[in-house]
XYZ file of C-alpha atoms in Angstrom:
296
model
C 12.697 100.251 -36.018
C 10.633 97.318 -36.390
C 7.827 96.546 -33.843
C 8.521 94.216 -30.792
C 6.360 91.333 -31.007
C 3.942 90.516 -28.279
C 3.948 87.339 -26.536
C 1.403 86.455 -28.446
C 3.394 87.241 -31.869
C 5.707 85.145 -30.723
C 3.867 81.914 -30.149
C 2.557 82.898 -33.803
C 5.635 83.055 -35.036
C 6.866 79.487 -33.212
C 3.850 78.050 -34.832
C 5.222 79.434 -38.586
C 8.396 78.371 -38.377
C 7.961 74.682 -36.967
C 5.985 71.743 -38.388
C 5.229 70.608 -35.681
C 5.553 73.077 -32.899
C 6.531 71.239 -29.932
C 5.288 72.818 -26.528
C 7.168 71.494 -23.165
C 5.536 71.408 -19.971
C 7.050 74.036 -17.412
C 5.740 73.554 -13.941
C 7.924 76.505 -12.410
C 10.672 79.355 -13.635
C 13.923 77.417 -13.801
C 12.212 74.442 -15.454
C 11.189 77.596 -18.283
C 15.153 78.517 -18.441
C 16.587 75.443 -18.734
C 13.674 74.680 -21.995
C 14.427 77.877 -23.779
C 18.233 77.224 -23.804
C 17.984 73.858 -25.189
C 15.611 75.228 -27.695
C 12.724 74.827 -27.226
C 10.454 77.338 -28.959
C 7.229 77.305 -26.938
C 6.465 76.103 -23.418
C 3.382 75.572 -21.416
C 2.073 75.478 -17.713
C -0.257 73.020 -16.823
C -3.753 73.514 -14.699
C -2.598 70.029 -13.100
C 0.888 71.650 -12.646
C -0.147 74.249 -11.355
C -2.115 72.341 -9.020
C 0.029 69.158 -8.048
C 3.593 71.530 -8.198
C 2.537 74.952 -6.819
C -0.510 73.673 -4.280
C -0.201 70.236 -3.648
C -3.313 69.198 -4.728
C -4.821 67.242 -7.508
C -5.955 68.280 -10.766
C -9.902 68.218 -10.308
C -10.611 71.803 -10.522
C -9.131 73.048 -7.308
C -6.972 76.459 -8.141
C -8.452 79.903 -9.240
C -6.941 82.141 -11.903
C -4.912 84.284 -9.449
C -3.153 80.774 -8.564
C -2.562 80.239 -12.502
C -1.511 83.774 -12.760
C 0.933 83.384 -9.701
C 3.315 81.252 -11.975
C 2.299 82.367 -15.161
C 3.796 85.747 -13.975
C 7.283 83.791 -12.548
C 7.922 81.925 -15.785
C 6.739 84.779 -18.188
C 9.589 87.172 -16.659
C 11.988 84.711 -16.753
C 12.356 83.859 -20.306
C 11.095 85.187 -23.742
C 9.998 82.095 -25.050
C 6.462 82.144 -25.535
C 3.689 80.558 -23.052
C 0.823 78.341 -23.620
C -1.853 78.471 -20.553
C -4.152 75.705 -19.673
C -6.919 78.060 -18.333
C -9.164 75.038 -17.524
C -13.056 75.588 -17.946
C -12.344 79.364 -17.261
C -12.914 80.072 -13.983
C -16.562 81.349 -14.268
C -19.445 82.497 -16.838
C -19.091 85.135 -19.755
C -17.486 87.884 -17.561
C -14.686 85.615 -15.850
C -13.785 84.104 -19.179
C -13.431 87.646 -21.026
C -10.985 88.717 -17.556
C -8.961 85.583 -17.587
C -7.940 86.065 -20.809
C -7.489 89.590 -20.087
C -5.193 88.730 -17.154
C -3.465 86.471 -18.730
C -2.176 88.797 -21.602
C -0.967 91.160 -18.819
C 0.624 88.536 -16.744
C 2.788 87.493 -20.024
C 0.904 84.526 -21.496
C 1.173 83.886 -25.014
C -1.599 81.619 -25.388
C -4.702 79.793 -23.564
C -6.404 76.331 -23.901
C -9.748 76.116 -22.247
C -12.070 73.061 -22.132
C -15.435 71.606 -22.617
C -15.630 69.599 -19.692
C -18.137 71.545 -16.496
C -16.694 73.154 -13.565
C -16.153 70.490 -11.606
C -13.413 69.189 -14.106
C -10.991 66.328 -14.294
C -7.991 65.446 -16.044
C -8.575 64.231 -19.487
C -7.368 61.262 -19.013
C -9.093 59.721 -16.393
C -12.985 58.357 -16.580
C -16.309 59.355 -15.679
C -15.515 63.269 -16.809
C -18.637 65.604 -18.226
C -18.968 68.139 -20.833
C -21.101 70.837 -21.156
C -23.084 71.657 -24.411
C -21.919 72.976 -27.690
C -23.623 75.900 -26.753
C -22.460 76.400 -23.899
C -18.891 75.771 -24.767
C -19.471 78.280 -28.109
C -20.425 80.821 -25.454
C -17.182 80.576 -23.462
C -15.109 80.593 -27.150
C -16.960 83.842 -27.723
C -16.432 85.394 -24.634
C -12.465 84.077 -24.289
C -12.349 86.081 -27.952
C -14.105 89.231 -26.520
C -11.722 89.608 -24.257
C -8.826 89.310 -26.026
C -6.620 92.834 -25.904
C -3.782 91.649 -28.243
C -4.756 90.378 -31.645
C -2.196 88.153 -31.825
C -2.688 86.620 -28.673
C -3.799 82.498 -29.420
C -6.852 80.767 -27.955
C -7.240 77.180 -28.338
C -10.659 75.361 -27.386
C -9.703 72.509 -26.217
C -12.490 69.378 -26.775
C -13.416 65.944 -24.084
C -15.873 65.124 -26.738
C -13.706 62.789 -28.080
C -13.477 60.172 -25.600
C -17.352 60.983 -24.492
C -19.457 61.278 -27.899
C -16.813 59.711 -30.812
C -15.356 61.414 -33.474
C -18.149 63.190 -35.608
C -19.522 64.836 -32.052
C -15.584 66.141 -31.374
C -15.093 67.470 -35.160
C -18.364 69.115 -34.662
C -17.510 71.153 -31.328
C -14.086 72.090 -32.833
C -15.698 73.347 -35.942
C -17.887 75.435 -33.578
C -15.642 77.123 -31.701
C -13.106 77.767 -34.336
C -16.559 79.842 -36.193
C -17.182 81.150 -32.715
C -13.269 82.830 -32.517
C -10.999 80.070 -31.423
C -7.659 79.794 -33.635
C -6.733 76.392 -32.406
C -8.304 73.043 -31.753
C -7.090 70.438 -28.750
C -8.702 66.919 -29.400
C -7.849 65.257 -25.841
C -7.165 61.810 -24.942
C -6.955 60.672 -28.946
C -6.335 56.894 -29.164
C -5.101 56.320 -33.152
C -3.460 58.834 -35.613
C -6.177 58.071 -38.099
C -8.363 59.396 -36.171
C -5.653 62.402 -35.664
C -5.702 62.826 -39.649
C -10.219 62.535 -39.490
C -9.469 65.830 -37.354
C -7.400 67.571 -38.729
C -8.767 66.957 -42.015
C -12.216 68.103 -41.079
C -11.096 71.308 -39.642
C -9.352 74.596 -40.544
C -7.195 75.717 -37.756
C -3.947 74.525 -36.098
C -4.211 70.978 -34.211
C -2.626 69.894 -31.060
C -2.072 66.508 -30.028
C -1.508 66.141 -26.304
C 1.720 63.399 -25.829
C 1.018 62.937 -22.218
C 3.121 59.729 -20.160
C 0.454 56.983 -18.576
C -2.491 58.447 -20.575
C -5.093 57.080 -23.381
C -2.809 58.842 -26.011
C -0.062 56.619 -27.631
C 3.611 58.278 -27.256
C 3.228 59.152 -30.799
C 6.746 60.772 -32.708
C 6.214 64.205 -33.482
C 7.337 63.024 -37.417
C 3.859 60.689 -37.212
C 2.010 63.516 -35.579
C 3.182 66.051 -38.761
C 1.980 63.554 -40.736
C -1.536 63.038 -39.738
C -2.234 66.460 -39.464
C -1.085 68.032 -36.082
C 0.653 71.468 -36.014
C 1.377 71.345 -32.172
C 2.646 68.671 -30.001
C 1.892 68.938 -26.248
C 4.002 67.574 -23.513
C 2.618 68.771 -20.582
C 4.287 67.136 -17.681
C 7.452 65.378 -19.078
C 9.821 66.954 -17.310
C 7.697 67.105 -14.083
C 7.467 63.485 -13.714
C 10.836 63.357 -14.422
C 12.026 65.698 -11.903
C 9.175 64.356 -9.067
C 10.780 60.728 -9.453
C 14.179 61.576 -8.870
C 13.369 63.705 -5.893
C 11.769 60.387 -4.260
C 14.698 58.909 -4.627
C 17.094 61.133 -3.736
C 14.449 61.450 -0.206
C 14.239 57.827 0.135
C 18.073 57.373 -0.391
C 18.961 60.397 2.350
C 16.055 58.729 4.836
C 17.533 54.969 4.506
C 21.468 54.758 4.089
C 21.882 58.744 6.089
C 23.458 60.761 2.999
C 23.535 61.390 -0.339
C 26.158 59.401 -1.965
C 24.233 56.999 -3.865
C 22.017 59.642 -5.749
C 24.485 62.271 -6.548
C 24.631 61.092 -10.031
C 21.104 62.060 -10.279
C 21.413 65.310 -9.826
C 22.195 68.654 -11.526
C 25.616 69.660 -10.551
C 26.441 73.250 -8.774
C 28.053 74.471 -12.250
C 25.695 73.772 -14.178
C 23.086 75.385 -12.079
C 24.861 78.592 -12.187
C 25.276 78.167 -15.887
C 21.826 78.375 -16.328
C 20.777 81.170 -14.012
C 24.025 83.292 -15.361
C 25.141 82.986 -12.023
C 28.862 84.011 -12.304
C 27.031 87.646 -14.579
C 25.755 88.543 -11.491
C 28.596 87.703 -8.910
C 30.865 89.681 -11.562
C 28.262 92.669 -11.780
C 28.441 92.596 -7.298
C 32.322 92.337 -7.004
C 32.664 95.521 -9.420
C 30.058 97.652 -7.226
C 32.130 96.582 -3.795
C 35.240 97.650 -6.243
C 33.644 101.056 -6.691
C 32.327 101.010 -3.441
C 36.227 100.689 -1.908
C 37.774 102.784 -4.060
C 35.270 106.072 -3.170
Protein backbone atom coordinates (compact mmCIF):
# COMPACT_ATOMS: atom_id res chain seq x y z
CA UNK A 1 0.00 0.00 0.00
CA UNK A 2 1.73 3.03 -0.92
CA UNK A 3 2.36 5.81 1.69
CA UNK A 4 -0.15 8.77 2.08
CA UNK A 5 1.56 11.86 1.34
CA UNK A 6 1.78 14.60 3.86
CA UNK A 7 0.57 17.96 3.22
CA UNK A 8 3.71 18.82 2.67
CA UNK A 9 4.25 15.97 -0.13
CA UNK A 10 1.62 17.31 -1.67
CA UNK A 11 2.58 20.91 -2.23
CA UNK A 12 5.89 19.03 -3.49
CA UNK A 13 4.21 17.21 -5.70
CA UNK A 14 1.96 20.46 -7.10
CA UNK A 15 5.27 22.09 -7.55
CA UNK A 16 6.53 18.83 -9.93
CA UNK A 17 3.84 18.60 -11.92
CA UNK A 18 3.16 22.40 -12.86
CA UNK A 19 5.45 24.95 -14.53
CA UNK A 20 4.35 27.32 -13.00
CA UNK A 21 2.51 26.36 -9.90
CA UNK A 22 -0.15 28.77 -9.43
CA UNK A 23 -1.17 29.40 -5.66
CA UNK A 24 -4.76 31.22 -5.06
CA UNK A 25 -5.42 33.27 -2.19
CA UNK A 26 -8.05 31.63 0.28
CA UNK A 27 -9.15 34.00 2.96
CA UNK A 28 -11.68 31.41 4.61
CA UNK A 29 -12.98 27.51 4.08
CA UNK A 30 -15.54 27.81 1.31
CA UNK A 31 -13.32 30.19 -0.66
CA UNK A 32 -10.64 26.77 -0.27
CA UNK A 33 -13.64 24.46 -1.76
CA UNK A 34 -14.74 26.32 -4.39
CA UNK A 35 -10.48 26.65 -5.60
CA UNK A 36 -9.85 22.98 -5.34
CA UNK A 37 -12.87 22.07 -7.56
CA UNK A 38 -11.99 24.34 -10.28
CA UNK A 39 -8.52 23.04 -10.03
CA UNK A 40 -6.54 24.65 -8.56
CA UNK A 41 -3.57 22.70 -7.20
CA UNK A 42 -2.25 24.80 -4.32
CA UNK A 43 -3.84 27.58 -2.28
CA UNK A 44 -2.64 30.03 0.24
CA UNK A 45 -3.86 32.19 3.29
CA UNK A 46 -2.67 35.46 3.61
CA UNK A 47 -1.17 37.28 6.99
CA UNK A 48 -3.22 40.39 5.53
CA UNK A 49 -6.18 37.94 5.08
CA UNK A 50 -6.03 36.75 7.91
CA UNK A 51 -5.98 40.05 9.34
CA UNK A 52 -8.41 42.28 7.15
CA UNK A 53 -11.04 38.93 6.68
CA UNK A 54 -10.88 37.10 10.05
CA UNK A 55 -10.07 40.38 12.49
CA UNK A 56 -10.86 43.36 10.81
CA UNK A 57 -7.78 44.92 11.00
CA UNK A 58 -4.99 45.91 8.76
CA UNK A 59 -2.06 44.09 7.71
CA UNK A 60 0.79 45.82 9.88
CA UNK A 61 1.64 43.05 12.11
CA UNK A 62 -1.43 42.84 14.26
CA UNK A 63 -2.48 38.87 14.60
CA UNK A 64 -0.48 36.13 16.53
CA UNK A 65 0.05 32.58 15.29
CA UNK A 66 -2.95 31.10 17.17
CA UNK A 67 -5.05 33.71 14.93
CA UNK A 68 -3.14 32.24 11.70
CA UNK A 69 -3.66 28.83 13.03
CA UNK A 70 -7.47 29.54 13.68
CA UNK A 71 -8.07 29.42 9.81
CA UNK A 72 -5.28 27.53 8.80
CA UNK A 73 -7.03 24.69 10.79
CA UNK A 74 -10.75 25.60 8.96
CA UNK A 75 -9.37 25.51 5.43
CA UNK A 76 -6.84 22.58 6.01
CA UNK A 77 -9.92 20.20 7.02
CA UNK A 78 -11.88 21.28 4.40
CA UNK A 79 -10.04 20.32 1.37
CA UNK A 80 -6.89 18.23 0.43
CA UNK A 81 -5.37 20.63 -1.67
CA UNK A 82 -2.27 21.71 -0.27
CA UNK A 83 -1.66 25.12 1.83
CA UNK A 84 0.86 27.78 1.57
CA UNK A 85 1.11 29.99 4.98
CA UNK A 86 2.27 33.50 5.10
CA UNK A 87 3.76 33.18 8.66
CA UNK A 88 4.90 36.85 8.57
CA UNK A 89 8.27 37.68 10.47
CA UNK A 90 7.46 34.60 12.73
CA UNK A 91 5.95 35.64 15.60
CA UNK A 92 9.07 35.84 17.89
CA UNK A 93 12.97 34.88 18.20
CA UNK A 94 14.59 31.33 17.58
CA UNK A 95 12.11 29.40 19.84
CA UNK A 96 8.75 30.95 18.35
CA UNK A 97 9.99 30.43 14.83
CA UNK A 98 11.00 26.59 15.43
CA UNK A 99 7.00 26.28 17.19
CA UNK A 100 5.27 28.08 14.41
CA UNK A 101 6.44 25.92 12.04
CA UNK A 102 5.81 23.16 14.31
CA UNK A 103 2.16 24.26 14.68
CA UNK A 104 1.65 24.79 11.51
CA UNK A 105 2.48 21.17 10.29
CA UNK A 106 -0.06 19.96 12.91
CA UNK A 107 -2.70 22.41 12.04
CA UNK A 108 -2.47 21.05 8.22
CA UNK A 109 -0.22 23.57 6.46
CA UNK A 110 1.68 22.49 3.61
CA UNK A 111 4.00 25.24 3.41
CA UNK A 112 5.26 28.68 5.09
CA UNK A 113 6.66 32.03 3.71
CA UNK A 114 8.29 34.17 6.31
CA UNK A 115 9.92 37.60 5.77
CA UNK A 116 12.81 39.86 6.23
CA UNK A 117 11.10 42.83 7.14
CA UNK A 118 11.23 43.54 11.59
CA UNK A 119 8.37 42.93 13.77
CA UNK A 120 6.63 45.75 13.31
CA UNK A 121 5.92 44.72 9.58
CA UNK A 122 3.99 46.08 6.67
CA UNK A 123 2.64 44.93 3.55
CA UNK A 124 5.14 44.68 0.84
CA UNK A 125 3.76 46.87 -1.10
CA UNK A 126 3.46 49.90 0.60
CA UNK A 127 6.59 52.41 1.58
CA UNK A 128 8.72 53.22 4.34
CA UNK A 129 8.96 49.22 5.43
CA UNK A 130 12.40 47.87 7.30
CA UNK A 131 14.37 44.80 7.16
CA UNK A 132 16.38 43.24 9.50
CA UNK A 133 19.97 41.92 8.74
CA UNK A 134 21.10 39.00 6.74
CA UNK A 135 22.02 37.64 9.84
CA UNK A 136 19.38 38.01 11.47
CA UNK A 137 17.05 36.81 8.82
CA UNK A 138 19.66 33.54 8.29
CA UNK A 139 18.92 32.94 11.96
CA UNK A 140 15.12 32.78 11.60
CA UNK A 141 15.73 30.41 8.15
CA UNK A 142 17.69 28.19 10.50
CA UNK A 143 15.46 28.03 13.19
CA UNK A 144 12.05 27.77 10.76
CA UNK A 145 14.28 24.51 9.40
CA UNK A 146 14.95 23.20 12.98
CA UNK A 147 11.70 22.96 13.57
CA UNK A 148 10.47 21.36 10.82
CA UNK A 149 8.81 17.68 11.84
CA UNK A 150 7.93 16.59 8.24
CA UNK A 151 10.71 16.55 5.71
CA UNK A 152 8.69 17.34 3.10
CA UNK A 153 7.09 20.13 4.57
CA UNK A 154 8.24 23.62 2.27
CA UNK A 155 9.69 26.82 3.74
CA UNK A 156 10.06 29.75 1.63
CA UNK A 157 12.11 32.93 2.88
CA UNK A 158 10.51 35.42 1.58
CA UNK A 159 12.91 38.80 0.77
CA UNK A 160 11.85 43.13 1.07
CA UNK A 161 15.37 43.59 0.01
CA UNK A 162 14.37 44.12 -3.25
CA UNK A 163 12.56 47.25 -3.19
CA UNK A 164 14.99 48.51 -0.12
CA UNK A 165 18.74 47.60 -1.22
CA UNK A 166 18.35 46.65 -5.33
CA UNK A 167 18.89 43.57 -6.85
CA UNK A 168 22.49 42.24 -5.92
CA UNK A 169 21.48 42.93 -1.95
CA UNK A 170 18.01 40.66 -2.65
CA UNK A 171 19.99 37.77 -4.66
CA UNK A 172 22.35 37.86 -1.82
CA UNK A 173 19.74 37.29 1.15
CA UNK A 174 17.99 34.58 -0.97
CA UNK A 175 21.21 32.83 -1.56
CA UNK A 176 21.60 32.95 2.26
CA UNK A 177 18.76 31.52 3.39
CA UNK A 178 18.38 28.91 0.77
CA UNK A 179 22.35 27.70 2.37
CA UNK A 180 20.78 28.35 5.74
CA UNK A 181 17.64 25.58 4.94
CA UNK A 182 15.05 27.47 3.02
CA UNK A 183 13.74 25.49 -0.23
CA UNK A 184 12.10 28.47 -1.78
CA UNK A 185 12.79 32.09 -2.49
CA UNK A 186 9.88 35.06 -2.54
CA UNK A 187 11.39 38.28 -4.20
CA UNK A 188 8.48 40.85 -3.17
CA UNK A 189 7.23 43.81 -4.85
CA UNK A 190 9.45 42.95 -8.28
CA UNK A 191 8.92 45.73 -10.87
CA UNK A 192 10.34 44.04 -14.45
CA UNK A 193 10.65 40.30 -15.46
CA UNK A 194 14.28 40.89 -16.25
CA UNK A 195 14.90 41.44 -13.15
CA UNK A 196 12.58 38.17 -12.41
CA UNK A 197 15.07 36.14 -14.81
CA UNK A 198 18.54 38.14 -12.70
CA UNK A 199 16.79 36.06 -9.76
CA UNK A 200 16.07 33.27 -10.69
CA UNK A 201 19.12 32.88 -12.58
CA UNK A 202 21.34 33.64 -9.64
CA UNK A 203 19.73 31.19 -7.40
CA UNK A 204 19.04 27.45 -6.98
CA UNK A 205 15.69 26.91 -5.52
CA UNK A 206 12.05 27.38 -6.65
CA UNK A 207 10.95 31.20 -7.27
CA UNK A 208 7.73 32.84 -6.54
CA UNK A 209 6.51 35.86 -8.04
CA UNK A 210 3.78 37.54 -6.03
CA UNK A 211 0.80 38.78 -8.82
CA UNK A 212 -0.86 40.97 -6.33
CA UNK A 213 -3.92 43.69 -7.78
CA UNK A 214 -2.90 47.63 -7.00
CA UNK A 215 0.71 46.68 -6.09
CA UNK A 216 4.42 47.58 -7.49
CA UNK A 217 4.29 44.15 -9.35
CA UNK A 218 3.00 44.26 -13.01
CA UNK A 219 -0.06 41.67 -13.59
CA UNK A 220 2.44 39.58 -15.28
CA UNK A 221 0.89 36.11 -17.32
CA UNK A 222 1.94 33.16 -15.64
CA UNK A 223 3.39 32.03 -19.48
CA UNK A 224 5.91 35.34 -18.99
CA UNK A 225 6.51 34.41 -15.41
CA UNK A 226 7.64 30.52 -16.66
CA UNK A 227 9.68 32.19 -18.82
CA UNK A 228 11.83 34.36 -16.76
CA UNK A 229 12.38 31.92 -14.30
CA UNK A 230 9.48 31.65 -11.70
CA UNK A 231 8.22 28.20 -10.54
CA UNK A 232 5.30 29.67 -8.39
CA UNK A 233 2.85 32.32 -9.06
CA UNK A 234 1.18 33.98 -6.04
CA UNK A 235 -2.22 35.48 -6.00
CA UNK A 236 -2.85 36.27 -2.69
CA UNK A 237 -6.02 38.23 -2.48
CA UNK A 238 -7.75 37.88 -5.94
CA UNK A 239 -10.63 36.45 -5.00
CA UNK A 240 -10.91 38.51 -1.74
CA UNK A 241 -11.12 41.73 -3.43
CA UNK A 242 -13.36 40.26 -5.60
CA UNK A 243 -15.73 38.97 -3.16
CA UNK A 244 -15.26 42.36 -0.65
CA UNK A 245 -16.46 44.57 -3.74
CA UNK A 246 -19.47 42.84 -4.50
CA UNK A 247 -20.54 42.67 -0.92
CA UNK A 248 -20.42 46.70 -0.94
CA UNK A 249 -22.59 46.65 -3.43
CA UNK A 250 -24.92 44.31 -2.72
CA UNK A 251 -24.96 46.55 1.09
CA UNK A 252 -25.17 49.75 -0.64
CA UNK A 253 -27.91 48.46 -3.09
CA UNK A 254 -30.14 46.81 0.03
CA UNK A 255 -29.43 50.34 2.14
CA UNK A 256 -30.57 52.73 -0.92
CA UNK A 257 -33.44 51.25 -3.21
CA UNK A 258 -34.81 48.67 0.19
CA UNK A 259 -34.08 45.10 -1.49
CA UNK A 260 -32.08 43.13 -3.40
CA UNK A 261 -33.26 43.08 -6.88
CA UNK A 262 -30.69 44.97 -8.59
CA UNK A 263 -27.67 42.82 -7.28
CA UNK A 264 -29.02 39.39 -7.51
CA UNK A 265 -27.07 38.82 -10.58
CA UNK A 266 -24.08 39.24 -8.50
CA UNK A 267 -24.45 36.65 -6.50
CA UNK A 268 -23.88 32.88 -6.12
CA UNK A 269 -27.14 31.18 -6.54
CA UNK A 270 -28.71 28.68 -3.71
CA UNK A 271 -27.81 25.58 -6.12
CA UNK A 272 -24.80 26.22 -6.67
CA UNK A 273 -23.94 26.77 -3.10
CA UNK A 274 -25.13 23.42 -2.20
CA UNK A 275 -23.23 22.03 -5.12
CA UNK A 276 -20.22 22.97 -3.64
CA UNK A 277 -20.67 22.06 0.00
CA UNK A 278 -22.32 18.51 -1.26
CA UNK A 279 -25.25 19.77 0.26
CA UNK A 280 -27.98 17.41 -1.13
CA UNK A 281 -24.98 14.14 0.29
CA UNK A 282 -25.81 15.20 3.48
CA UNK A 283 -29.67 15.93 3.36
CA UNK A 284 -29.76 12.31 1.62
CA UNK A 285 -27.43 10.74 4.42
CA UNK A 286 -30.30 12.65 7.29
CA UNK A 287 -33.57 11.53 5.47
CA UNK A 288 -32.22 7.75 5.50
CA UNK A 289 -31.39 7.92 9.43
CA UNK A 290 -35.17 9.48 10.12
CA UNK A 291 -36.10 6.39 7.59
CA UNK A 292 -34.40 4.00 9.99
CA UNK A 293 -35.34 5.92 12.77
CA UNK A 294 -39.38 5.37 11.74
CA UNK A 295 -39.20 2.15 10.75
CA UNK A 296 -37.61 0.77 14.41
Amino acid sequence: MAQQLTAGGRFRKALAENNPLQIVGTTNAYHALMAERVGHQAIYLSGGGVANHSYGLPDLGMTTMNDVLEDVRRISSAVETPLLVDIDTGWGGAFNISRTVKEMIKAGAGAIHMEDQVAQKRCGHRPNKEIVSLEEMVDRVKAAADGRTDDDFFIIARTDAFQMEGLNAAVERAQACIEAGADGIFAEAVHTLDDYKAFSSAIDAPLLANITEFGATPLFNKEELAAAGCEMVLYPLSAFRAANKAALAVYENILSKGDQKDVVDLMQTRMELYDFLNYHDFEQKLDALFAEGKNK
